[in-house]
Amino acid sequence: MQTVNLPRATKVYRRSFFDQSSQCQLCGRRTRALVCADCCSLIQPLPSNQCRCGLPFNAPSTSAHEASHPPLCGRCVRHPPAFSASSALYPYEFPLDILIQGFKHHGKLDNERALEQLIGHTPLPWPDSDLICPLPVHWQRRWRRGFDQSERLAHLLSQIWQRPVLSALVRQRATPHQQGLTRRQRQRNLRKAFRCQANVQGHHLVLVDDVMTTGSTAREASKVLLDAGAASVRVWCLARTL
Ligand SMILES: [Zn+2]
Ligand SMILES: [Zn+2]
């Protein structure tokens, strides 16, 4: 049987852990946090006054009614989404995009820890929610990456919000990227992309995604969940493309 040199292993582990955490994941400057104060100051949260699709409004809500029933942006007026609200934490822009891409496409665990730091103790925006559903990637993409970023986010939020995760959705078709497509092309692209594999009857769901770009994927996924009997679907995303 192979024996482990415990003192040496501990030393190597401690060295790798502390060396990495003493460098800013964005600019490489030495710091005690994962992202230095200067880089952190570039990542500013979105205002909470957002359209149903997560796009922020510049003016703060003026009444309690408006806060609970926010007005809609032009696109949502023309094509209301199936989900009833969104909450986007940050704008998807530099330098947060670098952190997210490093985590998603290169599996950098330090980036994931930095993102966890940014999420902090963000409160559950809709306290009546009872289940957290990740917006899944196709199994082929998951296999290539070795993980599903939305699922990892969902489990992190589950600890913060004290709500269970239900992986209700299956991505049954590998859909090409949505960028640069028209609305119609995106809809065609996403048709039958998801299937509901769990009992969501009567539940108030929070659909979790890392980045919401146009919202088309969340629209399609919500439709599937509502068709399967969910009482409501609301979308939480770490970052929103503006
Ligand atoms: Zn930095
Ligand atoms: Zn909108």
PDB file of C-alpha atoms and ligand atoms in Angstrom:
ATOM      1  CA  MET A   1       0.000   0.000   0.000  1.00  0.00           C
ATOM      2  CA  GLN A   2       1.247   3.487  -0.835  1.00  0.00           C
ATOM      3  CA  THR A   3       1.875   5.657   2.212  1.00  0.00           C
ATOM      4  CA  VAL A   4       1.315   9.385   2.286  1.00  0.00           C
ATOM      5  CA  ASN A   5       3.909  11.702   3.749  1.00  0.00           C
ATOM      6  CA  LEU A   6       1.360  13.727   5.686  1.00  0.00           C
ATOM      7  CA  PRO A   7       3.544  16.663   6.861  1.00  0.00           C
ATOM      8  CA  ARG A   8       4.872  17.113   3.322  1.00  0.00           C
ATOM      9  CA  ALA A   9       1.418  16.836   1.713  1.00  0.00           C
ATOM     10  CA  THR A  10       0.043  19.388   4.179  1.00  0.00           C
ATOM     11  CA  LYS A  11       2.914  21.758   3.385  1.00  0.00           C
ATOM     12  CA  VAL A  12       2.320  21.468  -0.378  1.00  0.00           C
ATOM     13  CA  TYR A  13      -1.413  21.943   0.073  1.00  0.00           C
ATOM     14  CA  ARG A  14      -0.960  24.986   2.304  1.00  0.00           C
ATOM     15  CA  ARG A  15       1.565  26.523  -0.053  1.00  0.00           C
ATOM     16  CA  SER A  16      -0.661  26.111  -3.128  1.00  0.00           C
ATOM     17  CA  PHE A  17      -3.735  27.367  -1.273  1.00  0.00           C
ATOM     18  CA  PHE A  18      -2.172  30.463   0.233  1.00  0.00           C
ATOM     19  CA  ASP A  19       0.013  31.359  -2.751  1.00  0.00           C
ATOM     20  CA  GLN A  20      -2.996  31.418  -5.039  1.00  0.00           C
ATOM     21  CA  SER A  21      -5.264  33.228  -2.656  1.00  0.00           C
ATOM     22  CA  SER A  22      -2.660  35.938  -2.138  1.00  0.00           C
ATOM     23  CA  GLN A  23      -2.895  36.994  -5.768  1.00  0.00           C
ATOM     24  CA  CYS A  24      -5.771  38.980  -7.283  1.00  0.00           C
ATOM     25  CA  GLN A  25      -7.496  36.702  -9.813  1.00  0.00           C
ATOM     26  CA  LEU A  26      -7.935  39.626 -12.199  1.00  0.00           C
ATOM     27  CA  CYS A  27      -4.836  41.810 -12.129  1.00  0.00           C
ATOM     28  CA  GLY A  28      -2.378  39.447 -10.454  1.00  0.00           C
ATOM     29  CA  ARG A  29      -1.464  42.000  -7.774  1.00  0.00           C
ATOM     30  CA  ARG A  30      -0.610  40.595  -4.362  1.00  0.00           C
ATOM     31  CA  THR A  31      -3.585  40.827  -2.054  1.00  0.00           C
ATOM     32  CA  ARG A  32      -5.115  38.890   0.808  1.00  0.00           C
ATOM     33  CA  ALA A  33      -8.464  38.562  -0.979  1.00  0.00           C
ATOM     34  CA  LEU A  34      -9.173  36.683  -4.207  1.00  0.00           C
ATOM     35  CA  VAL A  35      -9.963  39.950  -5.989  1.00  0.00           C
ATOM     36  CA  CYS A  36      -8.121  43.097  -4.911  1.00  0.00           C
ATOM     37  CA  ALA A  37      -9.954  46.213  -3.712  1.00  0.00           C
ATOM     38  CA  ASP A  38      -9.253  48.118  -6.968  1.00  0.00           C
ATOM     39  CA  CYS A  39     -10.692  45.353  -9.151  1.00  0.00           C
ATOM     40  CA  CYS A  40     -13.625  44.913  -6.752  1.00  0.00           C
ATOM     41  CA  SER A  41     -14.483  48.600  -7.104  1.00  0.00           C
ATOM     42  CA  LEU A  42     -14.964  48.045 -10.870  1.00  0.00           C
ATOM     43  CA  ILE A  43     -17.668  45.439 -10.194  1.00  0.00           C
ATOM     44  CA  GLN A  44     -20.758  47.384  -9.141  1.00  0.00           C
ATOM     45  CA  PRO A  45     -24.112  45.663  -8.530  1.00  0.00           C
ATOM     46  CA  LEU A  46     -27.115  46.523 -10.687  1.00  0.00           C
ATOM     47  CA  PRO A  47     -29.916  48.606  -9.148  1.00  0.00           C
ATOM     48  CA  SER A  48     -32.728  46.431  -7.812  1.00  0.00           C
ATOM     49  CA  ASN A  49     -35.299  48.285  -9.942  1.00  0.00           C
ATOM     50  CA  GLN A  50     -35.317  45.916 -12.915  1.00  0.00           C
ATOM     51  CA  CYS A  51     -37.662  44.927 -15.697  1.00  0.00           C
ATOM     52  CA  ARG A  52     -39.166  41.462 -15.651  1.00  0.00           C
ATOM     53  CA  CYS A  53     -36.243  40.440 -17.897  1.00  0.00           C
ATOM     54  CA  GLY A  54     -33.574  41.736 -15.509  1.00  0.00           C
ATOM     55  CA  LEU A  55     -32.693  44.895 -17.448  1.00  0.00           C
ATOM     56  CA  PRO A  56     -32.231  47.732 -14.961  1.00  0.00           C
ATOM     57  CA  PHE A  57     -34.244  50.939 -15.030  1.00  0.00           C
ATOM     58  CA  ASN A  58     -32.354  54.131 -14.353  1.00  0.00           C
ATOM     59  CA  ALA A  59     -35.033  55.737 -12.213  1.00  0.00           C
ATOM     60  CA  PRO A  60     -35.694  54.161  -8.813  1.00  0.00           C
ATOM     61  CA  SER A  61     -39.210  52.832  -8.217  1.00  0.00           C
ATOM     62  CA  THR A  62     -41.429  55.539  -6.778  1.00  0.00           C
ATOM     63  CA  SER A  63     -44.114  53.492  -5.041  1.00  0.00           C
ATOM     64  CA  ALA A  64     -44.496  50.177  -3.236  1.00  0.00           C
ATOM     65  CA  HIS A  65     -46.774  49.011  -6.067  1.00  0.00           C
ATOM     66  CA  GLU A  66     -44.149  49.836  -8.657  1.00  0.00           C
ATOM     67  CA  ALA A  67     -41.494  48.026  -6.626  1.00  0.00           C
ATOM     68  CA  SER A  68     -43.564  44.830  -6.584  1.00  0.00           C
ATOM     69  CA  HIS A  69     -44.936  45.261 -10.140  1.00  0.00           C
ATOM     70  CA  PRO A  70     -42.067  46.853 -12.052  1.00  0.00           C
ATOM     71  CA  PRO A  71     -42.814  48.426 -15.447  1.00  0.00           C
ATOM     72  CA  LEU A  72     -41.727  46.524 -18.564  1.00  0.00           C
ATOM     73  CA  CYS A  73     -39.075  47.367 -21.148  1.00  0.00           C
ATOM     74  CA  GLY A  74     -40.082  47.661 -24.810  1.00  0.00           C
ATOM     75  CA  ARG A  75     -39.195  44.071 -25.642  1.00  0.00           C
ATOM     76  CA  CYS A  76     -41.138  42.651 -22.678  1.00  0.00           C
ATOM     77  CA  VAL A  77     -44.191  44.763 -23.596  1.00  0.00           C
ATOM     78  CA  ARG A  78     -44.136  43.295 -27.127  1.00  0.00           C
ATOM     79  CA  HIS A  79     -43.225  39.755 -26.036  1.00  0.00           C
ATOM     80  CA  PRO A  80     -43.877  39.201 -22.315  1.00  0.00           C
ATOM     81  CA  PRO A  81     -41.697  36.424 -20.901  1.00  0.00           C
ATOM     82  CA  ALA A  82     -43.292  33.369 -19.289  1.00  0.00           C
ATOM     83  CA  PHE A  83     -41.362  33.997 -16.071  1.00  0.00           C
ATOM     84  CA  SER A  84     -42.836  36.604 -13.766  1.00  0.00           C
ATOM     85  CA  ALA A  85     -39.681  38.419 -12.543  1.00  0.00           C
ATOM     86  CA  SER A  86     -35.902  38.472 -12.726  1.00  0.00           C
ATOM     87  CA  SER A  87     -33.151  39.497 -10.413  1.00  0.00           C
ATOM     88  CA  ALA A  88     -29.748  40.174 -11.941  1.00  0.00           C
ATOM     89  CA  LEU A  89     -26.917  40.834  -9.522  1.00  0.00           C
ATOM     90  CA  TYR A  90     -24.238  42.438 -11.743  1.00  0.00           C
ATOM     91  CA  PRO A  91     -23.889  43.757 -15.293  1.00  0.00           C
ATOM     92  CA  TYR A  92     -22.007  41.314 -17.512  1.00  0.00           C
ATOM     93  CA  GLU A  93     -19.017  43.490 -18.312  1.00  0.00           C
ATOM     94  CA  PHE A  94     -15.322  43.849 -17.638  1.00  0.00           C
ATOM     95  CA  PRO A  95     -13.833  42.623 -15.348  1.00  0.00           C
ATOM     96  CA  LEU A  96     -16.590  40.283 -14.114  1.00  0.00           C
ATOM     97  CA  ASP A  97     -16.825  38.675 -17.578  1.00  0.00           C
ATOM     98  CA  ILE A  98     -13.174  37.610 -17.268  1.00  0.00           C
ATOM     99  CA  LEU A  99     -13.874  35.960 -13.915  1.00  0.00           C
ATOM    100  CA  ILE A 100     -16.959  34.147 -15.190  1.00  0.00           C
ATOM    101  CA  GLN A 101     -15.281  32.973 -18.408  1.00  0.00           C
ATOM    102  CA  GLY A 102     -12.254  31.706 -16.496  1.00  0.00           C
ATOM    103  CA  PHE A 103     -14.543  29.691 -14.250  1.00  0.00           C
ATOM    104  CA  LYS A 104     -16.841  28.432 -17.001  1.00  0.00           C
ATOM    105  CA  HIS A 105     -14.449  27.662 -19.827  1.00  0.00           C
ATOM    106  CA  HIS A 106     -11.221  26.930 -17.989  1.00  0.00           C
ATOM    107  CA  GLY A 107     -12.581  25.486 -14.745  1.00  0.00           C
ATOM    108  CA  LYS A 108     -10.557  27.917 -12.596  1.00  0.00           C
ATOM    109  CA  LEU A 109     -11.656  27.155  -9.061  1.00  0.00           C
ATOM    110  CA  ASP A 110     -10.137  30.354  -7.675  1.00  0.00           C
ATOM    111  CA  ASN A 111     -12.431  32.278  -9.998  1.00  0.00           C
ATOM    112  CA  GLU A 112     -15.363  30.331  -8.629  1.00  0.00           C
ATOM    113  CA  ARG A 113     -14.335  31.267  -5.094  1.00  0.00           C
ATOM    114  CA  ALA A 114     -14.016  34.911  -6.153  1.00  0.00           C
ATOM    115  CA  LEU A 115     -17.546  34.742  -7.609  1.00  0.00           C
ATOM    116  CA  GLU A 116     -18.776  33.239  -4.337  1.00  0.00           C
ATOM    117  CA  GLN A 117     -17.251  36.218  -2.572  1.00  0.00           C
ATOM    118  CA  LEU A 118     -19.152  38.576  -4.899  1.00  0.00           C
ATOM    119  CA  ILE A 119     -22.436  36.757  -4.313  1.00  0.00           C
ATOM    120  CA  GLY A 120     -21.805  37.056  -0.572  1.00  0.00           C
ATOM    121  CA  HIS A 121     -25.050  36.810   1.365  1.00  0.00           C
ATOM    122  CA  THR A 122     -27.275  38.178  -1.343  1.00  0.00           C
ATOM    123  CA  PRO A 123     -30.845  37.746  -0.059  1.00  0.00           C
ATOM    124  CA  LEU A 124     -33.463  35.619  -1.790  1.00  0.00           C
ATOM    125  CA  PRO A 125     -35.425  38.216  -3.780  1.00  0.00           C
ATOM    126  CA  TRP A 126     -38.732  36.305  -3.515  1.00  0.00           C
ATOM    127  CA  PRO A 127     -39.196  34.777  -0.060  1.00  0.00           C
ATOM    128  CA  ASP A 128     -42.172  32.636  -1.140  1.00  0.00           C
ATOM    129  CA  SER A 129     -39.903  30.616  -3.478  1.00  0.00           C
ATOM    130  CA  ASP A 130     -39.577  26.997  -2.419  1.00  0.00           C
ATOM    131  CA  LEU A 131     -37.214  25.368  -4.928  1.00  0.00           C
ATOM    132  CA  ILE A 132     -34.091  26.339  -6.839  1.00  0.00           C
ATOM    133  CA  CYS A 133     -33.803  25.014 -10.398  1.00  0.00           C
ATOM    134  CA  PRO A 134     -30.533  25.337 -12.297  1.00  0.00           C
ATOM    135  CA  LEU A 135     -30.748  26.180 -16.000  1.00  0.00           C
ATOM    136  CA  PRO A 136     -28.701  23.241 -17.253  1.00  0.00           C
ATOM    137  CA  VAL A 137     -26.194  22.946 -20.082  1.00  0.00           C
ATOM    138  CA  HIS A 138     -26.343  19.973 -22.442  1.00  0.00           C
ATOM    139  CA  TRP A 139     -24.617  16.842 -21.101  1.00  0.00           C
ATOM    140  CA  GLN A 140     -21.979  17.050 -23.860  1.00  0.00           C
ATOM    141  CA  ARG A 141     -20.955  20.530 -22.744  1.00  0.00           C
ATOM    142  CA  ARG A 142     -21.046  19.426 -19.128  1.00  0.00           C
ATOM    143  CA  TRP A 143     -18.865  16.448 -19.992  1.00  0.00           C
ATOM    144  CA  ARG A 144     -16.333  18.659 -21.792  1.00  0.00           C
ATOM    145  CA  ARG A 145     -16.210  21.140 -18.904  1.00  0.00           C
ATOM    146  CA  GLY A 146     -16.478  18.578 -16.159  1.00  0.00           C
ATOM    147  CA  PHE A 147     -19.205  20.549 -14.394  1.00  0.00           C
ATOM    148  CA  ASP A 148     -22.318  22.616 -14.940  1.00  0.00           C
ATOM    149  CA  GLN A 149     -21.800  26.179 -13.731  1.00  0.00           C
ATOM    150  CA  SER A 150     -25.512  26.879 -13.104  1.00  0.00           C
ATOM    151  CA  GLU A 151     -25.810  23.768 -11.008  1.00  0.00           C
ATOM    152  CA  ARG A 152     -22.832  24.827  -8.895  1.00  0.00           C
ATOM    153  CA  LEU A 153     -24.333  28.293  -8.484  1.00  0.00           C
ATOM    154  CA  ALA A 154     -27.687  26.762  -7.539  1.00  0.00           C
ATOM    155  CA  HIS A 155     -26.041  24.686  -4.786  1.00  0.00           C
ATOM    156  CA  LEU A 156     -24.206  27.723  -3.450  1.00  0.00           C
ATOM    157  CA  LEU A 157     -27.446  29.756  -3.388  1.00  0.00           C
ATOM    158  CA  SER A 158     -29.232  26.834  -1.772  1.00  0.00           C
ATOM    159  CA  GLN A 159     -26.930  27.193   1.260  1.00  0.00           C
ATOM    160  CA  ILE A 160     -27.459  30.954   1.404  1.00  0.00           C
ATOM    161  CA  TRP A 161     -31.206  30.920   0.836  1.00  0.00           C
ATOM    162  CA  GLN A 162     -31.959  27.693   2.718  1.00  0.00           C
ATOM    163  CA  ARG A 163     -34.027  26.279  -0.133  1.00  0.00           C
ATOM    164  CA  PRO A 164     -33.455  22.889  -1.782  1.00  0.00           C
ATOM    165  CA  VAL A 165     -32.135  22.450  -5.325  1.00  0.00           C
ATOM    166  CA  LEU A 166     -34.273  20.508  -7.772  1.00  0.00           C
ATOM    167  CA  SER A 167     -32.617  19.699 -11.093  1.00  0.00           C
ATOM    168  CA  ALA A 168     -35.974  19.632 -12.829  1.00  0.00           C
ATOM    169  CA  LEU A 169     -34.801  20.542 -16.304  1.00  0.00           C
ATOM    170  CA  VAL A 170     -32.899  18.432 -18.797  1.00  0.00           C
ATOM    171  CA  ARG A 171     -31.359  20.001 -21.859  1.00  0.00           C
ATOM    172  CA  GLN A 172     -32.282  17.422 -24.459  1.00  0.00           C
ATOM    173  CA  ARG A 173     -30.784  19.202 -27.453  1.00  0.00           C
ATOM    174  CA  ALA A 174     -27.341  20.763 -27.751  1.00  0.00           C
ATOM    175  CA  THR A 175     -28.228  24.232 -29.003  1.00  0.00           C
ATOM    176  CA  PRO A 176     -25.678  26.395 -30.809  1.00  0.00           C
ATOM    177  CA  HIS A 177     -24.808  29.771 -29.241  1.00  0.00           C
ATOM    178  CA  GLN A 178     -27.568  32.337 -29.379  1.00  0.00           C
ATOM    179  CA  GLN A 179     -25.366  35.335 -30.030  1.00  0.00           C
ATOM    180  CA  GLY A 180     -26.017  37.236 -33.246  1.00  0.00           C
ATOM    181  CA  LEU A 181     -29.322  35.453 -33.946  1.00  0.00           C
ATOM    182  CA  THR A 182     -32.642  37.211 -34.479  1.00  0.00           C
ATOM    183  CA  ARG A 183     -35.485  36.599 -32.046  1.00  0.00           C
ATOM    184  CA  ARG A 184     -37.115  34.174 -34.436  1.00  0.00           C
ATOM    185  CA  GLN A 185     -33.875  32.273 -35.026  1.00  0.00           C
ATOM    186  CA  ARG A 186     -33.310  32.049 -31.273  1.00  0.00           C
ATOM    187  CA  GLN A 187     -36.812  30.693 -30.751  1.00  0.00           C
ATOM    188  CA  ARG A 188     -36.314  28.077 -33.480  1.00  0.00           C
ATOM    189  CA  ASN A 189     -32.917  27.234 -32.066  1.00  0.00           C
ATOM    190  CA  LEU A 190     -34.403  26.587 -28.613  1.00  0.00           C
ATOM    191  CA  ARG A 191     -37.504  24.690 -29.616  1.00  0.00           C
ATOM    192  CA  LYS A 192     -37.789  21.479 -27.562  1.00  0.00           C
ATOM    193  CA  ALA A 193     -34.393  22.235 -26.025  1.00  0.00           C
ATOM    194  CA  PHE A 194     -35.657  21.421 -22.510  1.00  0.00           C
ATOM    195  CA  ARG A 195     -37.702  18.718 -20.860  1.00  0.00           C
ATOM    196  CA  CYS A 196     -38.999  18.675 -17.289  1.00  0.00           C
ATOM    197  CA  GLN A 197     -38.031  15.473 -15.467  1.00  0.00           C
ATOM    198  CA  ALA A 198     -39.326  16.236 -11.960  1.00  0.00           C
ATOM    199  CA  ASN A 199     -42.581  17.036 -10.225  1.00  0.00           C
ATOM    200  CA  VAL A 200     -42.786  20.823 -10.009  1.00  0.00           C
ATOM    201  CA  GLN A 201     -46.567  20.933  -9.586  1.00  0.00           C
ATOM    202  CA  GLY A 202     -47.611  23.945  -7.504  1.00  0.00           C
ATOM    203  CA  HIS A 203     -44.047  25.026  -6.664  1.00  0.00           C
ATOM    204  CA  HIS A 204     -42.639  28.540  -6.788  1.00  0.00           C
ATOM    205  CA  LEU A 205     -39.336  28.119  -8.581  1.00  0.00           C
ATOM    206  CA  VAL A 206     -36.193  30.203  -8.853  1.00  0.00           C
ATOM    207  CA  LEU A 207     -34.470  29.437 -12.134  1.00  0.00           C
ATOM    208  CA  VAL A 208     -30.726  30.025 -11.722  1.00  0.00           C
ATOM    209  CA  ASP A 209     -28.355  30.941 -14.531  1.00  0.00           C
ATOM    210  CA  ASP A 210     -24.848  32.398 -14.500  1.00  0.00           C
ATOM    211  CA  VAL A 211     -25.288  34.888 -17.339  1.00  0.00           C
ATOM    212  CA  MET A 212     -28.534  36.048 -18.920  1.00  0.00           C
ATOM    213  CA  THR A 213     -27.799  37.381 -22.402  1.00  0.00           C
ATOM    214  CA  THR A 214     -31.071  37.943 -24.269  1.00  0.00           C
ATOM    215  CA  GLY A 215     -33.265  35.987 -21.877  1.00  0.00           C
ATOM    216  CA  SER A 216     -34.459  33.659 -24.659  1.00  0.00           C
ATOM    217  CA  THR A 217     -33.125  30.530 -22.970  1.00  0.00           C
ATOM    218  CA  ALA A 218     -34.748  31.456 -19.656  1.00  0.00           C
ATOM    219  CA  ARG A 219     -38.003  32.179 -21.514  1.00  0.00           C
ATOM    220  CA  GLU A 220     -38.023  28.737 -23.111  1.00  0.00           C
ATOM    221  CA  ALA A 221     -37.022  26.949 -19.894  1.00  0.00           C
ATOM    222  CA  SER A 222     -39.734  28.768 -17.890  1.00  0.00           C
ATOM    223  CA  LYS A 223     -42.363  27.791 -20.416  1.00  0.00           C
ATOM    224  CA  VAL A 224     -41.461  24.135 -19.948  1.00  0.00           C
ATOM    225  CA  LEU A 225     -41.622  24.434 -16.140  1.00  0.00           C
ATOM    226  CA  LEU A 226     -44.957  26.267 -16.198  1.00  0.00           C
ATOM    227  CA  ASP A 227     -46.382  23.719 -18.651  1.00  0.00           C
ATOM    228  CA  ALA A 228     -45.306  21.041 -16.170  1.00  0.00           C
ATOM    229  CA  GLY A 229     -47.454  22.733 -13.498  1.00  0.00           C
ATOM    230  CA  ALA A 230     -45.080  25.091 -11.646  1.00  0.00           C
ATOM    231  CA  ALA A 231     -47.026  27.826  -9.828  1.00  0.00           C
ATOM    232  CA  SER A 232     -44.449  30.467 -10.783  1.00  0.00           C
ATOM    233  CA  VAL A 233     -40.977  30.804 -12.242  1.00  0.00           C
ATOM    234  CA  ARG A 234     -38.638  33.692 -11.449  1.00  0.00           C
ATOM    235  CA  VAL A 235     -35.127  34.031 -12.762  1.00  0.00           C
ATOM    236  CA  TRP A 236     -31.990  34.790 -10.784  1.00  0.00           C
ATOM    237  CA  CYS A 237     -28.728  35.428 -12.645  1.00  0.00           C
ATOM    238  CA  LEU A 238     -25.286  36.422 -11.511  1.00  0.00           C
ATOM    239  CA  ALA A 239     -24.759  38.710 -14.492  1.00  0.00           C
ATOM    240  CA  ARG A 240     -26.947  40.333 -17.120  1.00  0.00           C
ATOM    241  CA  THR A 241     -25.832  41.468 -20.560  1.00  0.00           C
ATOM    242  CA  LEU A 242     -27.030  45.064 -20.936  1.00  0.00           C
TER     243      LEU A 242
HETATM  244 ZN    ZN B   1      -6.920  43.220  -8.922  1.00  0.00          ZN
HETATM  245 ZN    ZN B   2     -37.748  43.568 -20.152  1.00  0.00          ZN
END
